[in-house]
């Protein structure tokens, strides 16, 4: 029997296939790929763009300004959609592709899906070396695109048109698998993109993808229940996997019924509102005194959907040496860490099964009483740091207090590297679930504005909360990547960007000096510059205005409050700048293991080394 076929170029077939993939959001069938961010070069403009131009209504293409930032925008979109709907980032070969490697690392570290399509060299090699080809003398099959291999979950290079029949479904399945979720990369050889092939028509039949919910072994669930029943001082750590599993309500009910306080990782922040009765604050190095105190005396810790990064564990100094871990995670790799009782399964379904296995057990009532008392103390600390003072220059905490007070319940806070993560993780009081995005798995400077654009796009589709992305970042990060202010202005997407100008890379200067090294090459005044007494400063308001944003520079917290209200009333992007203190931070009480020189000419470094050795003496070494 003859199979029906359709003759298409490889590039046309890729686009047609992607247009016929769907997913379900709140029961509604929607395109799996909501759009594509693209920058065209000779490696994709003649074939891939030809195919994309014909499907603009089905798969909208957004023009990027920088390959890295447009892929970061796709990551921000996926996070806002809680991995239910995806975006594509497409580039040419060479530098265009290489620019996306950082974004791929960001997605990989954060377990977030994005499809990366890059042009590649000629499969037939006849015109080699082609423009932008990097030649490896000992292996002509290696191209720049091989650099993606360490930072993606799925990698392929298409050199024959029929190869996409196997490759594309595998890439999508990988991105949607809760255990393997991450970026997928496919390199498209330039000459192969143009080749026509008779593809089976069934390959293009519409397909609805469903996010799998792997169930845990019920014997292991029963074992976890027995271990939890021994707890006198239990604690739940809520990670990003709780949010991606849509397990917020189940977690809240489980914790309330069982009397177990919930603390949150950076990725997990926002599963519960700040004032939820079981919420006890963020844990770890940039966490709260309340969460860290509860972690220190916990005897059984239920870690849900977290990879237990060092900022969560205080480099594994945050817990008692005898504490037991139950780790609920879709990924086996994460679930077995530190000899945890490994419960490999979907967070939402596993919590249901654990709840059933616990019978009538509840934690001692004094555990939640203590948590509420400690959290009330933490809120008092926040209030003290966020209240206005007569200081000439406001702190990050004071700026956050104003922003938070004005933000609507559905507005999403977006942040990433620098001093911002510590301050917003501690000080941003989440009003509605899933309105907080702090990228700190890769701590990628440049994520913020790009992700804000991605979140704004995500607010247009099904399941959107209707809020505004509020991006907070420092001057150093703004200088690294700001071009998506222009992107948002071009596409008419609304976001508010608040730039805290503290004169350089202030938080890393803080770490540098805390470990005994004199301030060097971080703050502008400590760099090799022409005028140390009066370093050249950027007028961020004027710069952003030139890219199409509405802007204001504000000089006080009162001005910031008025400016925030004005910004939230605007359409398109609005950028506010404010000078902030480079030395005032909300203090933390958890340790962090970083390298400190064993020998140094600085007495301050030698003293810091002693402190670091004391930190390491308190670590749980893999157990």
Coordinates of C-alpha atoms in Angstrom, one line a residue:
X1 CA 0.0 0.0 0.0
X2 CA 1.4 3.4 -1.0
X3 CA 1.8 5.9 1.8
X4 CA 0.6 9.4 1.1
X5 CA 3.4 11.9 1.1
X6 CA 3.9 15.6 0.7
X7 CA 7.0 17.1 -0.9
X8 CA 8.6 19.8 1.2
X9 CA 12.1 21.2 1.8
X10 CA 13.6 20.2 5.2
X11 CA 13.1 23.7 6.5
X12 CA 9.4 23.8 5.4
X13 CA 8.8 20.4 7.0
X14 CA 10.4 21.5 10.3
X15 CA 8.0 24.5 10.4
X16 CA 5.0 22.5 9.4
X17 CA 5.6 19.9 12.0
X18 CA 6.1 22.5 14.8
X19 CA 2.9 24.3 13.8
X20 CA 0.9 21.0 14.3
X21 CA 2.0 20.4 17.9
X22 CA -0.5 21.3 20.6
X23 CA -0.8 21.2 24.4
X24 CA -3.5 21.7 27.0
X25 CA -3.7 24.6 29.3
X26 CA -6.7 24.7 31.7
X27 CA -8.4 22.2 29.4
X28 CA -8.0 24.3 26.3
X29 CA -6.0 23.1 23.3
X30 CA -3.4 25.6 22.4
X31 CA -0.3 25.6 20.2
X32 CA 2.6 23.9 22.0
X33 CA 4.9 26.5 20.4
X34 CA 3.5 30.0 21.0
X35 CA 6.0 31.7 18.8
X36 CA 9.6 32.0 17.6
X37 CA 12.3 34.5 18.4
X38 CA 14.6 34.9 15.4
X39 CA 17.6 36.6 14.1
X40 CA 18.4 35.7 10.5
X41 CA 21.8 35.3 8.9
X42 CA 23.0 33.4 5.8
X43 CA 22.6 30.1 7.7
X44 CA 18.9 30.4 8.0
X45 CA 17.5 33.4 6.1
X46 CA 17.0 31.8 2.7
X47 CA 15.3 28.5 3.7
X48 CA 14.0 28.7 7.3
X49 CA 12.8 32.2 7.0
X50 CA 11.0 31.3 3.7
X51 CA 9.1 28.7 5.6
X52 CA 8.3 30.9 8.6
X53 CA 7.1 33.8 6.5
X54 CA 4.2 31.6 5.3
X55 CA 2.9 30.7 8.8
X56 CA 3.0 34.1 10.6
X57 CA -0.5 33.7 11.9
X58 CA 0.1 30.2 13.3
X59 CA 3.7 30.6 14.5
X60 CA 4.5 34.3 15.0
X61 CA 8.1 35.3 14.6
X62 CA 9.5 38.0 16.9
X63 CA 12.6 39.8 15.8
X64 CA 15.3 39.6 18.4
X65 CA 18.1 42.1 19.0
X66 CA 20.6 39.7 20.5
X67 CA 20.7 35.9 20.2
X68 CA 21.3 35.3 23.8
X69 CA 18.6 37.6 25.0
X70 CA 15.9 36.3 22.7
X71 CA 16.6 32.8 24.0
X72 CA 16.4 34.1 27.5
X73 CA 13.1 35.7 26.6
X74 CA 11.9 32.2 25.6
X75 CA 13.0 30.9 28.9
X76 CA 11.2 33.6 30.8
X77 CA 8.1 32.7 28.7
X78 CA 8.4 29.0 29.6
X79 CA 8.8 29.7 33.3
X80 CA 5.7 32.0 33.2
X81 CA 3.8 29.2 31.5
X82 CA 5.1 26.7 34.1
X83 CA 6.6 24.6 31.3
X84 CA 3.2 24.0 29.7
X85 CA 3.8 26.1 26.5
X86 CA 7.2 26.8 24.8
X87 CA 9.0 29.2 22.5
X88 CA 11.6 28.7 19.9
X89 CA 14.9 30.6 19.3
X90 CA 16.4 30.5 15.9
X91 CA 19.8 31.8 14.7
X92 CA 22.2 31.5 11.9
X93 CA 25.6 29.7 12.3
X94 CA 28.8 30.8 14.0
X95 CA 28.5 33.8 16.3
X96 CA 24.7 33.8 16.2
X97 CA 24.6 30.2 17.4
X98 CA 27.4 30.6 19.9
X99 CA 25.6 33.6 21.5
X100 CA 22.8 31.2 22.6
X101 CA 25.1 28.9 24.5
X102 CA 24.8 31.1 27.7
X103 CA 21.0 31.0 27.4
X104 CA 21.2 27.2 26.9
X105 CA 23.1 26.9 30.2
X106 CA 20.5 29.1 31.9
X107 CA 17.7 26.8 30.7
X108 CA 19.8 23.7 31.6
X109 CA 20.5 24.8 35.2
X110 CA 16.9 25.8 35.8
X111 CA 15.3 22.7 34.2
X112 CA 13.4 24.9 31.7
X113 CA 12.4 24.0 28.1
X114 CA 13.3 26.0 25.0
X115 CA 13.8 24.7 21.5
X116 CA 17.0 26.1 19.9
X117 CA 17.4 25.9 16.1
X118 CA 20.7 27.0 14.6
X119 CA 22.0 27.0 11.1
X120 CA 25.1 24.8 10.5
X121 CA 27.8 24.3 8.0
X122 CA 27.3 22.5 4.7
X123 CA 26.7 18.8 5.1
X124 CA 28.4 18.1 1.7
X125 CA 31.4 20.2 2.7
X126 CA 32.0 21.2 -0.9
X127 CA 32.2 25.0 -0.3
X128 CA 34.2 24.6 3.0
X129 CA 35.2 26.7 4.8
X130 CA 32.0 28.6 4.6
X131 CA 31.4 32.1 6.2
X132 CA 31.5 31.9 10.0
X133 CA 32.7 28.3 10.0
X134 CA 35.2 27.5 12.8
X135 CA 37.4 24.7 11.5
X136 CA 38.8 21.9 13.7
X137 CA 42.0 20.7 12.0
X138 CA 41.6 17.1 13.4
X139 CA 37.8 16.7 13.0
X140 CA 35.9 18.4 10.2
X141 CA 32.6 17.2 11.6
X142 CA 32.9 19.6 14.6
X143 CA 31.3 23.0 14.3
X144 CA 30.4 25.8 16.8
X145 CA 27.2 24.0 17.4
X146 CA 29.0 21.2 19.2
X147 CA 29.5 23.7 22.0
X148 CA 25.9 23.2 23.0
X149 CA 26.4 19.5 23.9
X150 CA 27.2 20.2 27.6
X151 CA 24.3 22.6 28.1
X152 CA 21.3 20.9 26.5
X153 CA 19.2 17.8 27.3
X154 CA 18.9 16.9 23.6
X155 CA 21.3 17.6 20.8
X156 CA 21.1 16.7 17.1
X157 CA 22.5 17.8 13.7
X158 CA 20.3 17.3 10.7
X159 CA 22.4 16.4 7.6
X160 CA 19.7 14.5 5.7
X161 CA 16.1 15.8 5.4
X162 CA 14.4 12.6 6.6
X163 CA 16.3 12.8 9.9
X164 CA 13.8 15.3 11.4
X165 CA 11.1 12.5 11.4
X166 CA 12.9 10.9 14.3
X167 CA 14.6 14.0 15.8
X168 CA 11.7 16.5 16.3
X169 CA 9.5 14.2 18.4
X170 CA 12.4 13.2 20.6
X171 CA 13.3 16.8 21.2
X172 CA 9.8 17.7 22.2
X173 CA 9.4 14.7 24.4
X174 CA 12.6 15.6 26.2
X175 CA 11.5 19.2 26.8
X176 CA 8.2 18.0 28.2
X177 CA 9.5 15.2 30.4
X178 CA 9.5 16.4 34.1
X179 CA 12.6 14.4 34.8
X180 CA 14.7 15.4 31.7
X181 CA 13.2 18.8 31.1
X182 CA 15.6 21.3 29.7
X183 CA 16.7 22.9 26.4
X184 CA 16.8 21.0 23.1
X185 CA 19.2 21.9 20.3
X186 CA 18.9 21.0 16.6
X187 CA 21.5 22.2 14.1
X188 CA 20.2 22.5 10.6
X189 CA 22.9 22.1 7.9
X190 CA 22.5 25.0 5.4
X191 CA 22.4 22.8 2.3
X192 CA 20.1 20.3 3.9
X193 CA 17.5 23.0 4.7
X194 CA 17.0 23.5 0.9
X195 CA 16.6 19.8 0.0
X196 CA 13.0 18.6 -0.9
X197 CA 11.9 15.2 0.4
X198 CA 8.6 13.2 0.2
X199 CA 7.5 13.3 3.8
X200 CA 4.7 11.0 5.0
X201 CA 1.5 13.1 5.5
X202 CA 0.9 11.4 8.9
X203 CA 4.1 13.0 10.2
X204 CA 2.2 16.3 10.1
X205 CA -1.0 15.2 11.7
X206 CA -1.9 17.4 14.7
X207 CA -0.7 16.0 18.0
X208 CA -1.7 17.0 21.5
X209 CA 1.1 16.6 24.1
X210 CA 0.3 16.0 27.7
X211 CA 2.8 16.6 30.5
X212 CA 3.4 13.2 32.1
X213 CA 2.9 12.7 35.8
X214 CA 5.2 9.7 36.8
X215 CA 3.9 7.9 39.9
X216 CA 6.2 7.0 42.7
X217 CA 6.7 3.4 43.9
X218 CA 4.0 2.9 46.5
X219 CA 6.3 0.8 48.7
X220 CA 8.7 3.8 48.8
X221 CA 5.8 6.2 49.6
X222 CA 4.9 3.9 52.5
X223 CA 8.5 4.0 53.7
X224 CA 8.5 7.8 53.5
X225 CA 5.3 8.0 55.5
X226 CA 6.8 5.8 58.2
X227 CA 9.9 8.0 58.4
X228 CA 7.9 11.2 58.5
X229 CA 5.8 9.7 61.4
X230 CA 9.0 9.6 63.5
X231 CA 9.5 13.4 63.1
X232 CA 9.1 15.7 66.1
X233 CA 10.4 18.7 64.1
X234 CA 9.5 18.2 60.5
X235 CA 10.1 20.7 57.7
X236 CA 9.0 20.9 54.1
X237 CA 11.3 22.6 51.5
X238 CA 9.2 23.7 48.5
X239 CA 11.2 23.9 45.2
X240 CA 10.5 24.9 41.7
X241 CA 9.1 21.5 40.9
X242 CA 6.1 22.2 43.1
X243 CA 5.2 25.1 40.8
X244 CA 5.8 23.1 37.6
X245 CA 3.7 20.2 38.9
X246 CA 0.9 22.6 39.6
X247 CA 1.0 21.3 43.2
X248 CA 0.6 24.5 45.1
X249 CA -2.9 23.8 46.4
X250 CA -2.1 20.2 47.3
X251 CA 1.1 21.3 49.2
X252 CA -0.8 24.0 51.1
X253 CA -3.5 21.6 52.2
X254 CA -1.1 18.8 53.0
X255 CA 1.1 21.1 55.2
X256 CA -1.9 22.7 56.9
X257 CA -3.5 19.3 57.7
X258 CA -0.3 17.8 58.9
X259 CA 1.0 20.8 60.8
X260 CA 4.3 21.1 58.9
X261 CA 5.8 24.5 58.1
X262 CA 6.9 25.2 54.5
X263 CA 10.0 27.0 53.5
X264 CA 10.9 27.8 49.9
X265 CA 13.9 27.7 47.6
X266 CA 14.5 30.6 45.2
X267 CA 12.9 28.7 42.3
X268 CA 10.1 27.6 44.6
X269 CA 9.3 31.1 46.0
X270 CA 5.7 32.0 45.0
X271 CA 4.1 28.6 45.3
X272 CA 2.5 30.0 48.4
X273 CA 1.7 33.6 49.2
X274 CA 3.8 35.4 51.7
X275 CA 1.0 35.4 54.3
X276 CA -0.1 31.8 53.9
X277 CA -0.6 30.2 57.3
X278 CA 2.0 27.5 56.7
X279 CA 4.6 29.7 54.9
X280 CA 7.8 30.3 57.0
X281 CA 10.0 32.2 54.5
X282 CA 12.8 31.5 52.0
X283 CA 15.6 29.2 53.1
X284 CA 19.4 29.3 52.7
X285 CA 22.1 31.8 52.0
X286 CA 19.7 34.5 50.8
X287 CA 16.9 33.3 53.0
X288 CA 15.2 34.3 56.1
X289 CA 16.1 33.8 59.8
X290 CA 12.9 32.0 60.3
X291 CA 13.4 29.4 57.6
X292 CA 17.1 28.9 58.5
X293 CA 16.2 28.4 62.2
X294 CA 13.6 25.8 61.3
X295 CA 16.1 24.0 59.1
X296 CA 18.8 23.9 61.7
X297 CA 16.7 21.9 64.2
X298 CA 14.6 19.9 61.8
X299 CA 14.8 16.1 62.3
X300 CA 13.0 15.1 59.1
X301 CA 13.0 17.3 56.0
X302 CA 10.7 16.7 53.0
X303 CA 12.4 18.3 50.0
X304 CA 9.9 18.6 47.1
X305 CA 10.9 19.5 43.6
X306 CA 14.3 20.9 44.5
X307 CA 17.8 20.1 43.3
X308 CA 19.2 21.3 46.7
X309 CA 21.5 23.9 45.3
X310 CA 24.2 25.4 47.6
X311 CA 22.2 28.6 48.1
X312 CA 19.4 26.4 49.5
X313 CA 21.5 24.2 51.7
X314 CA 24.0 26.8 52.9
X315 CA 26.6 24.7 51.2
X316 CA 25.2 21.8 53.3
X317 CA 25.8 23.6 56.6
X318 CA 22.1 24.5 57.2
X319 CA 20.9 21.2 58.7
X320 CA 21.7 19.1 61.7
X321 CA 24.1 16.3 60.9
X322 CA 21.6 13.7 62.0
X323 CA 18.6 15.1 60.0
X324 CA 16.9 12.7 57.6
X325 CA 15.8 13.7 54.1
X326 CA 12.8 12.6 52.1
X327 CA 13.2 13.8 48.6
X328 CA 10.2 13.9 46.3
X329 CA 11.3 14.6 42.7
X330 CA 10.5 13.6 39.2
X331 CA 14.2 13.4 38.5
X332 CA 16.1 10.4 40.0
X333 CA 19.3 12.4 39.8
X334 CA 18.0 15.0 42.2
X335 CA 16.0 12.7 44.4
X336 CA 19.0 10.6 45.6
X337 CA 21.2 13.4 46.8
X338 CA 22.7 13.2 50.3
X339 CA 21.3 9.7 51.0
X340 CA 17.8 11.0 50.9
X341 CA 14.9 8.5 51.0
X342 CA 14.3 8.9 47.3
X343 CA 10.7 9.1 46.2
X344 CA 10.8 9.5 42.4
X345 CA 7.5 10.8 41.1
X346 CA 5.4 13.8 40.3
X347 CA 5.1 16.3 43.2
X348 CA 1.3 16.7 43.1
X349 CA 0.5 13.0 42.8
X350 CA 3.1 11.9 45.2
X351 CA 1.9 14.3 47.9
X352 CA -1.6 12.9 47.5
X353 CA -0.3 9.4 48.0
X354 CA 1.9 10.3 50.9
X355 CA -1.0 12.0 52.5
X356 CA -3.1 8.9 52.2
X357 CA -0.3 6.8 53.7
X358 CA 0.1 9.0 56.7
X359 CA -3.3 8.1 58.2
X360 CA -4.1 10.4 61.1
X361 CA -0.6 11.4 61.9
X362 CA 0.2 15.1 62.6
X363 CA 3.3 16.9 63.6
X364 CA 3.4 18.2 67.2
X365 CA 1.4 21.4 67.4
X366 CA 4.3 23.3 68.9
X367 CA 6.2 23.0 65.6
X368 CA 3.8 25.2 63.7
X369 CA 3.5 27.5 66.7
X370 CA 7.3 28.0 66.6
X371 CA 7.3 28.6 62.8
X372 CA 4.6 31.3 63.1
X373 CA 6.6 33.0 65.9
X374 CA 9.9 32.9 63.9
X375 CA 8.2 34.1 60.8
X376 CA 6.6 37.0 62.7
X377 CA 10.1 38.0 63.9
X378 CA 11.3 37.8 60.3
X379 CA 8.5 40.1 59.1
X380 CA 9.5 42.6 61.8
X381 CA 13.1 42.5 60.4
X382 CA 11.8 43.1 56.9
X383 CA 9.7 46.0 58.1
X384 CA 12.7 47.6 59.8
X385 CA 14.9 47.4 56.7
X386 CA 12.2 48.5 54.3
X387 CA 10.8 51.5 56.1
X388 CA 11.8 54.9 54.8
X389 CA 14.6 56.8 56.5
X390 CA 16.3 60.1 56.1
X391 CA 19.3 58.4 54.3
X392 CA 20.4 60.4 51.2
X393 CA 20.5 57.2 49.2
X394 CA 17.9 54.4 49.6
X395 CA 18.8 50.7 50.1
X396 CA 17.6 47.9 47.8
X397 CA 15.3 46.8 50.6
X398 CA 13.6 50.2 50.8
X399 CA 13.2 50.3 47.0
X400 CA 11.7 46.8 47.1
X401 CA 9.3 47.8 49.8
X402 CA 8.0 50.6 47.7
X403 CA 7.7 48.5 44.5
X404 CA 6.0 45.7 46.4
X405 CA 3.5 48.0 48.0
X406 CA 2.4 49.4 44.6
X407 CA 2.5 46.2 42.6
X408 CA -0.8 44.5 41.9
X409 CA -1.5 41.0 43.1
X410 CA -1.0 39.5 39.6
X411 CA 2.1 41.5 38.7
X412 CA 5.2 39.3 38.3
X413 CA 8.5 40.2 39.8
X414 CA 11.4 39.3 37.5
X415 CA 15.0 39.3 38.7
X416 CA 18.3 37.4 38.3
X417 CA 22.0 38.1 39.1
X418 CA 23.7 40.6 41.3
X419 CA 22.5 42.0 44.5
X420 CA 18.8 41.8 43.5
X421 CA 18.2 38.0 44.1
X422 CA 19.1 38.2 47.7
X423 CA 17.0 41.2 48.4
X424 CA 13.9 40.2 46.5
X425 CA 14.0 36.6 47.7
X426 CA 14.1 37.9 51.3
X427 CA 12.0 41.0 50.9
X428 CA 9.4 40.5 48.1
X429 CA 6.1 39.5 49.7
X430 CA 4.2 37.4 47.1
X431 CA 0.6 38.4 46.9
X432 CA -0.7 35.7 44.5
X433 CA 0.9 32.3 43.6
X434 CA 3.3 32.1 40.7
X435 CA 4.0 35.9 40.4
X436 CA 7.8 35.6 41.2
X437 CA 10.6 34.7 38.8
X438 CA 14.2 35.0 40.2
X439 CA 16.6 33.2 37.9
X440 CA 19.3 32.0 40.3
X441 CA 20.1 28.5 39.1
X442 CA 22.6 30.0 36.6
X443 CA 22.7 33.5 38.0
X444 CA 22.7 34.9 34.5
X445 CA 23.3 38.6 34.2
X446 CA 21.1 39.8 31.3
X447 CA 18.2 37.5 32.0
X448 CA 16.0 40.1 33.6
X449 CA 14.8 42.5 30.8
X450 CA 14.7 39.7 28.2
X451 CA 12.7 37.5 30.5
X452 CA 10.4 40.4 31.3
X453 CA 9.6 40.6 27.6
X454 CA 9.0 36.8 27.6
X455 CA 6.7 37.1 30.6
X456 CA 4.8 39.9 28.9
X457 CA 4.2 37.7 25.8
X458 CA 3.1 34.9 28.1
X459 CA 0.4 37.2 29.6
X460 CA -1.4 37.2 26.3
X461 CA -2.3 33.6 26.2
X462 CA -4.4 31.0 28.0
X463 CA -3.8 30.7 31.7
X464 CA -2.4 34.2 32.0
X465 CA -2.9 36.1 35.2
X466 CA -3.2 39.5 33.4
X467 CA -0.6 41.2 35.5
X468 CA 2.5 43.2 34.4
X469 CA 6.1 42.0 34.6
X470 CA 8.1 44.2 37.0
X471 CA 11.8 43.8 36.3
X472 CA 14.3 44.8 38.9
X473 CA 18.0 44.9 38.2
X474 CA 21.2 46.7 38.9
X475 CA 23.2 49.1 36.7
X476 CA 25.9 46.5 36.0
X477 CA 23.3 44.0 34.6
X478 CA 21.5 46.7 32.6
X479 CA 24.8 47.5 30.9
X480 CA 25.3 43.9 29.9
X481 CA 21.9 43.4 28.2
X482 CA 19.2 46.0 27.7
X483 CA 18.2 45.7 24.1
X484 CA 14.9 44.0 24.8
X485 CA 13.5 47.3 26.1
X486 CA 13.5 48.1 22.4
X487 CA 12.0 44.7 21.6
X488 CA 9.1 45.3 23.9
X489 CA 8.6 48.8 22.5
X490 CA 8.6 47.4 19.0
X491 CA 6.0 44.7 19.8
X492 CA 4.0 46.9 22.2
X493 CA 4.4 44.7 25.2
X494 CA 4.0 46.2 28.7
X495 CA 6.6 45.9 31.4
X496 CA 8.1 48.0 34.1
X497 CA 11.9 48.0 34.6
X498 CA 13.4 49.4 37.7
X499 CA 17.2 50.1 37.5
X500 CA 19.0 50.5 40.8
X501 CA 22.2 52.4 40.1
X502 CA 24.7 51.5 42.8
X503 CA 27.9 52.3 40.9
X504 CA 29.0 49.0 39.6
X505 CA 28.9 45.3 40.5
X506 CA 28.0 46.0 44.1
X507 CA 27.1 42.6 45.5
X508 CA 30.2 40.8 44.2
X509 CA 32.2 43.7 45.6
X510 CA 30.6 42.9 48.9
X511 CA 31.6 39.2 48.7
X512 CA 35.1 40.2 47.6
X513 CA 35.6 42.5 50.6
X514 CA 33.9 40.1 53.0
X515 CA 36.5 37.5 52.1
X516 CA 39.3 40.0 52.8
X517 CA 40.2 41.2 49.3
X518 CA 40.3 45.0 48.9
X519 CA 37.7 46.4 46.6
X520 CA 39.0 45.9 43.0
X521 CA 37.5 46.1 39.6
X522 CA 33.9 45.8 40.7
X523 CA 32.6 49.2 41.8
X524 CA 33.3 51.9 39.2
X525 CA 35.4 53.8 41.6
X526 CA 37.7 50.8 42.0
X527 CA 38.2 50.2 38.3
X528 CA 40.9 51.4 35.9
X529 CA 39.1 54.6 34.9
X530 CA 40.1 58.2 34.0
X531 CA 38.4 59.9 36.9
X532 CA 38.1 57.9 40.2
X533 CA 36.7 60.8 42.1
X534 CA 33.8 61.3 39.7
X535 CA 33.3 58.1 37.6
X536 CA 31.3 58.5 34.4
X537 CA 27.7 57.4 35.0
X538 CA 25.1 56.4 32.5
X539 CA 21.8 58.3 32.3
X540 CA 19.7 55.2 32.2
X541 CA 16.4 57.1 31.7
X542 CA 17.7 58.8 28.6
X543 CA 19.3 55.6 27.3
X544 CA 16.0 53.7 27.7
X545 CA 14.0 56.6 26.2
X546 CA 16.1 56.4 23.1
X547 CA 15.0 52.7 22.7
X548 CA 11.3 53.7 22.9
X549 CA 10.5 53.4 26.6
X550 CA 8.7 55.9 28.8
X551 CA 11.2 56.8 31.5
X552 CA 11.8 58.6 34.7
X553 CA 14.7 59.1 37.0
X554 CA 13.6 59.4 40.6
X555 CA 15.5 60.8 43.5
X556 CA 13.5 59.5 46.5
X557 CA 11.3 56.7 47.7
X558 CA 8.3 59.0 47.6
X559 CA 9.1 59.8 44.0
X560 CA 9.5 56.1 43.3
X561 CA 6.1 55.3 44.6
X562 CA 4.5 57.9 42.3
X563 CA 6.6 56.8 39.4
X564 CA 5.6 53.1 39.9
X565 CA 1.9 54.0 39.9
X566 CA 2.5 56.0 36.7
X567 CA 4.5 53.2 35.1
X568 CA 1.9 50.6 35.8
X569 CA -0.7 52.8 34.1
X570 CA 1.4 53.0 30.9
X571 CA 1.3 50.8 27.8
X572 CA 4.5 49.4 26.5
X573 CA 7.8 49.4 28.4
X574 CA 8.5 51.9 31.2
X575 CA 12.0 52.3 32.7
X576 CA 12.6 53.9 36.1
X577 CA 16.1 54.6 37.5
X578 CA 17.1 55.3 41.1
X579 CA 20.5 55.7 42.8
X580 CA 20.8 53.0 45.5
X581 CA 23.2 52.2 48.3
X582 CA 26.0 49.9 47.3
X583 CA 26.7 48.8 50.9
X584 CA 23.3 48.4 52.6
X585 CA 21.9 44.9 52.5
X586 CA 19.4 42.9 54.5
X587 CA 21.7 40.6 56.5
X588 CA 21.7 36.8 56.1
X589 CA 22.5 34.1 58.7
X590 CA 23.5 31.1 56.5
X591 CA 27.0 30.1 55.4
X592 CA 28.4 29.8 51.9
X593 CA 31.4 27.8 50.8
X594 CA 33.6 29.7 48.3
X595 CA 37.3 29.6 47.5
X596 CA 39.5 31.7 49.8
X597 CA 43.3 31.7 49.2
X598 CA 45.3 29.4 51.5
X599 CA 48.1 31.9 51.6
X600 CA 47.9 35.7 51.1
X601 CA 49.8 38.9 51.8
X602 CA 46.6 40.4 53.2
X603 CA 45.9 39.7 56.9
X604 CA 42.2 40.2 56.1
X605 CA 42.3 37.3 53.6
X606 CA 44.1 35.1 56.1
X607 CA 41.4 35.7 58.7
X608 CA 38.7 35.0 56.1
X609 CA 40.4 31.7 55.3
X610 CA 40.1 30.7 59.0
X611 CA 36.4 31.5 58.8
X612 CA 36.0 29.5 55.6
X613 CA 37.7 26.4 57.2
X614 CA 35.2 26.7 60.1
X615 CA 32.3 26.7 57.6
X616 CA 33.6 23.6 55.9
X617 CA 34.0 21.8 59.3
X618 CA 30.2 22.1 59.6
X619 CA 29.3 20.6 56.2
X620 CA 27.4 17.4 55.8
X621 CA 29.8 15.6 53.5
X622 CA 27.5 13.9 51.1
X623 CA 25.5 12.2 53.8

